[in-house]
XYZ file of C-alpha atoms in Angstrom:
424
model
C 0.119 0.181 0.065
C 2.826 2.298 0.544
C 4.035 1.837 -2.815
C 0.743 2.256 -4.351
C 0.343 5.633 -2.424
C 3.649 6.996 -3.692
C 2.596 6.082 -6.904
C -0.932 7.942 -7.018
C 1.054 10.199 -5.518
C -30.041 28.347 -22.417
C -31.384 31.813 -20.698
C -34.542 29.755 -19.891
C -32.973 27.778 -18.241
C -30.641 29.992 -17.033
C -33.463 32.098 -15.355
C -34.709 29.176 -13.585
C -31.544 29.115 -11.553
C -30.917 32.580 -10.240
C -32.771 34.883 -8.814
C -34.582 38.001 -11.334
C -32.120 40.581 -9.972
C -29.252 38.302 -11.454
C -30.904 36.233 -14.345
C -31.541 40.415 -15.739
C -28.975 42.542 -14.161
C -30.012 46.095 -14.030
C -27.785 48.940 -14.919
C -25.820 46.497 -16.940
C -24.666 49.354 -19.555
C -23.597 52.010 -16.399
C -19.709 52.820 -17.942
C -18.660 53.197 -14.461
C -19.084 49.629 -13.343
C -18.580 48.090 -17.196
C -15.021 48.815 -16.810
C -13.071 46.021 -17.307
C -8.893 44.862 -17.419
C -7.840 42.525 -19.934
C -4.195 42.895 -18.398
C -5.779 41.924 -14.981
C -3.284 39.312 -13.451
C -4.829 35.930 -13.158
C -3.558 33.020 -11.280
C -1.769 30.069 -12.408
C -5.099 28.004 -12.011
C -7.234 30.507 -14.270
C -4.315 30.496 -16.728
C -5.570 27.319 -17.796
C -8.319 28.940 -19.058
C -6.583 29.799 -22.205
C -6.328 25.804 -23.673
C -9.812 26.256 -25.700
C -10.543 22.438 -24.309
C -11.465 24.095 -21.248
C -14.460 26.184 -22.890
C -15.473 23.286 -24.839
C -16.146 21.128 -21.533
C -18.505 24.101 -20.210
C -20.617 24.640 -23.534
C -20.687 20.988 -23.618
C -22.089 20.504 -20.544
C -25.314 23.819 -21.628
C -23.060 25.811 -18.835
C -21.979 28.611 -21.184
C -24.830 31.366 -20.155
C -23.268 31.532 -16.397
C -19.766 32.201 -18.427
C -21.492 34.406 -20.535
C -23.790 36.799 -18.681
C -21.677 36.972 -15.503
C -19.734 39.837 -16.602
C -22.999 41.636 -17.220
C -24.206 41.351 -13.560
C -21.322 42.392 -12.633
C -21.529 45.306 -14.674
C -24.987 46.281 -13.396
C -23.385 46.130 -8.922
C -24.084 49.396 -7.497
C -21.598 48.756 -3.947
C -20.094 46.579 -2.229
C -23.325 45.084 -0.221
C -24.710 44.499 -3.685
C -21.723 42.581 -4.860
C -21.479 40.254 -2.072
C -25.454 39.458 -2.705
C -24.633 39.102 -6.270
C -21.826 36.382 -5.494
C -23.581 34.525 -3.518
C -26.652 34.211 -5.786
C -24.242 33.449 -8.876
C -22.478 31.415 -6.826
C -25.205 28.991 -6.102
C -27.219 29.615 -8.966
C -23.988 27.399 -10.430
C -23.982 24.873 -7.587
C -27.714 23.809 -8.335
C -27.330 23.851 -12.041
C -24.652 21.595 -11.572
C -26.068 19.540 -9.351
C -28.813 18.742 -11.019
C -27.567 18.269 -14.258
C -25.339 15.537 -12.733
C -29.032 13.745 -11.698
C -30.109 14.451 -15.173
C -32.863 16.835 -13.798
C -31.274 19.981 -15.864
C -30.963 19.240 -20.127
C -27.884 20.835 -21.954
C -24.996 19.359 -23.702
C -24.084 15.894 -24.721
C -21.453 15.306 -21.908
C -22.421 12.647 -19.443
C -24.335 14.012 -16.880
C -22.333 13.128 -13.778
C -18.717 14.994 -15.801
C -18.133 17.162 -12.626
C -14.988 18.801 -14.886
C -18.163 21.685 -16.208
C -18.431 23.062 -13.207
C -14.966 23.546 -12.271
C -14.027 25.331 -15.561
C -17.563 27.122 -15.548
C -16.423 28.416 -11.654
C -12.923 28.977 -12.997
C -14.170 31.538 -16.014
C -16.474 33.285 -13.246
C -13.685 33.857 -11.130
C -11.029 35.147 -13.929
C -14.169 37.551 -15.063
C -14.105 38.968 -10.988
C -10.396 39.009 -11.226
C -10.514 41.648 -14.388
C -13.979 43.621 -12.974
C -12.952 47.291 -12.432
C -15.998 48.673 -10.327
C -16.670 52.386 -9.819
C -16.048 51.691 -5.696
C -13.514 49.690 -3.412
C -14.518 46.083 -3.367
C -12.104 43.398 -0.866
C -12.062 41.241 -4.267
C -10.512 37.937 -2.437
C -13.743 38.458 -0.132
C -15.833 38.107 -2.843
C -14.102 35.126 -4.801
C -14.133 33.370 -1.037
C -17.428 34.139 -1.038
C -18.553 33.322 -5.112
C -15.878 29.933 -4.322
C -17.926 28.761 -0.692
C -21.379 29.357 -2.837
C -20.407 27.348 -5.743
C -18.988 24.446 -4.360
C -22.043 23.700 -1.983
C -21.143 25.333 1.416
C -24.114 27.768 1.585
C -26.817 25.181 0.091
C -25.846 21.829 2.054
C -28.260 21.843 4.918
C -30.160 18.485 5.682
C -33.823 18.435 5.366
C -34.395 17.183 8.977
C -36.981 14.619 8.088
C -37.594 12.441 11.320
C -36.178 8.657 11.056
C -33.966 9.517 7.763
C -30.050 9.085 8.376
C -27.574 12.566 7.625
C -24.472 11.672 5.680
C -22.369 14.737 5.102
C -19.452 14.305 2.484
C -16.719 16.347 0.314
C -15.258 15.830 -2.671
C -12.565 17.504 -4.513
C -11.897 19.191 -7.886
C -9.913 17.463 -10.993
C -6.092 17.995 -10.250
C -2.852 17.423 -12.339
C -3.723 19.651 -15.008
C -0.418 20.517 -15.965
C 0.221 16.515 -17.364
C -3.453 16.389 -18.315
C -6.209 19.225 -18.409
C -8.848 17.233 -19.558
C -8.367 15.444 -16.041
C -11.907 14.969 -14.129
C -11.920 13.749 -10.472
C -14.808 10.954 -9.840
C -14.913 12.232 -6.266
C -15.903 14.997 -6.837
C -18.298 13.638 -9.559
C -19.739 11.502 -6.774
C -20.363 14.512 -4.399
C -22.474 16.130 -7.205
C -24.700 13.146 -8.142
C -25.501 12.149 -4.194
C -26.005 15.726 -3.355
C -29.633 16.115 -1.757
C -30.271 12.140 -2.484
C -32.359 9.972 -0.442
C -31.113 6.257 -0.334
C -31.975 3.324 0.513
C -29.187 1.959 2.969
C -28.688 -2.076 3.459
C -30.749 -2.764 6.134
C -33.393 -0.993 4.282
C -34.068 2.228 6.537
C -33.035 5.376 4.017
C -30.451 8.011 4.196
C -30.419 11.381 2.854
C -26.741 12.492 1.656
C -25.275 16.131 1.634
C -22.226 17.074 -0.127
C -19.596 19.564 -1.006
C -16.524 19.740 -3.641
C -13.939 21.061 -2.670
C -10.379 23.193 -4.255
C -7.223 21.349 -4.713
C -5.473 24.226 -3.010
C -3.267 24.618 0.107
C -3.998 28.370 0.365
C -7.949 27.961 0.885
C -7.182 25.078 3.729
C -5.420 27.614 4.901
C -8.049 29.920 5.117
C -10.328 27.184 6.847
C -12.769 26.132 3.652
C -12.647 22.527 5.641
C -13.912 23.514 9.064
C -16.418 26.059 6.758
C -17.799 22.843 5.535
C -17.923 20.472 7.732
C -18.655 22.918 11.234
C -22.546 23.267 10.572
C -23.189 19.901 10.270
C -21.614 19.127 13.102
C -22.785 21.352 15.627
C -26.497 21.965 14.206
C -28.220 19.472 16.446
C -31.003 17.618 15.782
C -32.296 17.145 12.657
C -29.543 19.292 11.136
C -26.473 17.857 12.179
C -24.896 14.798 10.440
C -24.831 10.815 11.518
C -21.376 10.157 9.281
C -18.996 12.189 7.506
C -16.888 11.258 5.454
C -14.125 13.307 2.485
C -13.591 11.015 -0.786
C -10.854 11.602 -3.106
C -9.263 10.021 -6.027
C -6.570 7.429 -4.794
C -5.117 4.196 -6.069
C -5.263 2.313 -9.403
C -8.070 -0.420 -9.603
C -8.985 -0.268 -5.625
C -10.867 1.233 -3.462
C -9.431 2.369 0.237
C -10.941 3.961 3.435
C -7.904 5.118 5.086
C -7.357 3.743 8.880
C -5.351 7.136 9.543
C -5.169 10.818 8.766
C -1.894 12.351 9.709
C -1.171 15.799 10.895
C 1.533 16.746 8.506
C 2.364 17.843 4.649
C 4.787 16.406 3.315
C 4.092 15.967 -0.875
C 6.273 18.322 -1.768
C 7.442 18.782 -4.625
C 4.237 18.097 -5.912
C 2.199 21.507 -6.187
C -1.525 21.732 -5.806
C -3.859 23.317 -8.432
C -2.720 26.935 -7.965
C 0.959 25.852 -8.378
C 1.609 25.982 -4.466
C 4.196 23.995 -2.656
C 3.165 23.093 0.794
C 6.752 23.390 1.916
C 6.775 19.982 3.926
C 8.347 16.948 2.200
C 8.970 13.015 3.234
C 12.241 14.348 5.489
C 10.803 17.610 6.687
C 6.826 17.318 7.506
C 5.164 20.459 8.030
C 2.058 20.903 10.032
C -0.546 23.377 8.145
C -1.032 26.855 8.738
C -4.309 27.415 11.626
C -4.671 23.638 12.152
C -6.422 23.358 15.337
C -4.499 21.499 18.438
C -5.004 17.383 17.646
C -2.574 14.398 17.728
C -0.212 13.608 15.228
C -2.386 10.619 13.942
C -6.335 10.442 13.872
C -7.893 6.893 13.502
C -11.138 6.303 10.999
C -14.348 5.367 12.771
C -16.036 4.516 9.890
C -17.119 0.866 10.190
C -14.477 -0.698 8.130
C -15.592 -4.491 8.668
C -19.214 -3.425 7.126
C -17.959 -2.044 4.049
C -15.012 -4.094 3.468
C -17.077 -7.197 3.905
C -19.831 -6.255 2.221
C -18.653 -4.416 -1.439
C -15.865 -5.420 -2.928
C -17.475 -4.893 -7.397
C -16.446 -4.046 -9.311
C -13.539 -2.535 -7.564
C -12.274 -4.332 -4.423
C -12.963 -2.011 -1.302
C -9.833 -2.157 1.458
C -8.962 -0.833 4.746
C -5.320 0.647 4.333
C -3.361 1.025 7.848
C -0.130 2.132 6.300
C 1.345 5.500 7.601
C 4.808 6.978 7.514
C 6.105 8.402 10.349
C 9.238 9.652 12.429
C 9.244 7.895 15.264
C 10.166 8.926 18.779
C 13.499 9.323 19.498
C 13.888 9.609 15.916
C 15.262 11.676 12.768
C 14.405 9.780 9.445
C 10.716 8.315 8.287
C 9.800 5.211 8.353
C 7.378 3.496 6.247
C 4.649 1.082 8.383
C 1.775 -1.052 7.197
C 0.128 -1.337 10.780
C -0.205 2.327 11.659
C 1.957 4.545 13.879
C 3.678 3.552 16.796
C 3.493 5.711 20.245
C 4.989 8.661 20.052
C 5.879 9.629 16.281
C 5.385 12.553 14.496
C 3.191 12.558 11.417
C 4.903 12.269 7.847
C 1.793 10.752 6.110
C -1.410 8.910 6.365
C -2.592 6.278 4.487
C -3.754 9.112 2.546
C -0.189 10.128 1.768
C 0.944 13.825 2.842
C -1.154 15.932 0.445
C -4.697 17.507 0.495
C -6.878 14.255 0.413
C -5.029 13.385 3.716
C -5.109 16.935 5.169
C -9.215 16.805 4.487
C -9.772 14.073 6.397
C -7.680 14.787 9.144
C -9.059 18.556 9.697
C -12.734 17.318 9.192
C -11.757 14.532 11.727
C -9.906 16.536 13.641
C -13.101 18.826 13.948
C -15.288 16.000 14.572
C -13.216 14.392 17.636
C -13.840 18.234 18.866
C -17.564 18.918 18.297
C -19.446 15.625 17.719
C -16.929 12.629 18.680
C -20.150 9.950 19.086
C -20.247 10.510 14.762
C -18.365 7.943 12.628
C -15.829 9.869 10.318
C -13.125 8.648 7.920
C -11.747 8.697 4.606
C -12.346 7.227 1.142
C -10.044 6.842 -1.585
C -11.761 6.218 -5.300
C -9.801 4.439 -7.876
C -7.870 6.687 -10.460
C -10.602 7.424 -12.937
C -8.969 6.248 -16.619
C -10.004 6.006 -19.583
C -9.443 9.390 -21.828
C -9.648 8.773 -25.216
C -5.855 8.375 -27.004
C -6.838 11.700 -28.950
C -6.075 14.625 -27.181
C -9.141 16.939 -28.230
C -11.118 14.033 -27.779
C -12.702 15.529 -24.006
C -14.740 12.013 -23.212
C -15.630 8.621 -24.684
C -17.071 5.073 -23.562
C -14.873 4.052 -21.673
C -14.058 7.422 -19.657
C -17.951 7.591 -19.005
C -17.987 3.884 -17.843
C -15.305 4.313 -15.179
C -16.315 7.619 -14.011
C -20.062 5.933 -13.594
C -18.679 2.540 -11.908
C -16.581 4.467 -9.353
C -19.571 6.721 -8.598
C -22.052 4.032 -8.180
C -19.523 1.787 -5.843
C -19.186 5.349 -3.737
C -22.874 5.258 -3.078
C -22.989 1.566 -2.524
C -19.983 2.172 0.179
C -22.173 5.149 2.355
C -24.904 2.332 2.056
C -23.366 -0.061 4.484
C -21.342 2.907 6.088
C -24.405 4.759 7.577
C -26.521 1.654 8.717
C -27.124 2.620 12.119
C -24.914 0.725 14.887
């Protein structure tokens, strides 16, 4: 498992989802508010929008209207408070449209409905428009982007309906990553989040559960700013029918298998592998670092998900394994040691079962918070198989094998949850 871990290192429809003031913004021709700067600096993640395949993914999902109309909506804004409301509204609308599309409830485009890439690229194109916008008043642009990011990732629209007797499951997925090597990449954890958000499913014991989901960025800066805590805290503190009964983070992991990660480590150690914005964590295998803003907690946190129930019941089309591997610096030592049977007492975390990257960190952050706020809840991390099957032609955005694999992985995520969420 250690070796695997290293190796894996249309206008009517739019108006349906947007508030009236956003769908038809007032004062869209206001010359002061409509100024834009083509020379505005874009970050390295936004710079990938220069590849025409990114806009093709948005267009082929029927989400182009969001990108096209968003600059005009910004032009109609008259002040900072209105700007904040607009970013909230457009973000939630993009999230809702993407969820509905993933669940076959919103027509549009010829891509498979479960494809998570259109949401990622549409969101990024809209943040680029925000970067180029030059309003005639002072704005806190990073704060506005954060509001839009949270809303378009489901963080502001993830409350349970609260029906008595229904189990409540809260999960997170991730954006695509590794895009400099292959810009067409998708992330099955993000696809699963979109397809499952708001769904009611029948659990293995015949009871019912409601699933709520968010999709998180692959960026260290957002983790430093507390996006994981913002996502999970409401579901751990709402009380009563607003709180989750089980949480799990999901990310893309190893080829050909699902793994339940037995241990999440406190450290970052994935450098020189960058995040989607090109940033490094500052931590390596020999010199791990603790993430900024991380609350007090142990070096390793063990999963409390019912591993036996899952690994004993869900094995097709991919095997589901419990991964107890970690990398640690033993007490009194200075060099990292790989272990297949979990950490030893007093050791320093280098990597959990999910490595030393953000998939490990989302597991640690969410379960550290769970231990602090709702320790009785089951929680942990699920790694999906690597999504393969993209056509050899680099201009072909999808293909039958890719779509079959994505569907198989996301279906098995649901099956895992249907066994993990059974009331103990």
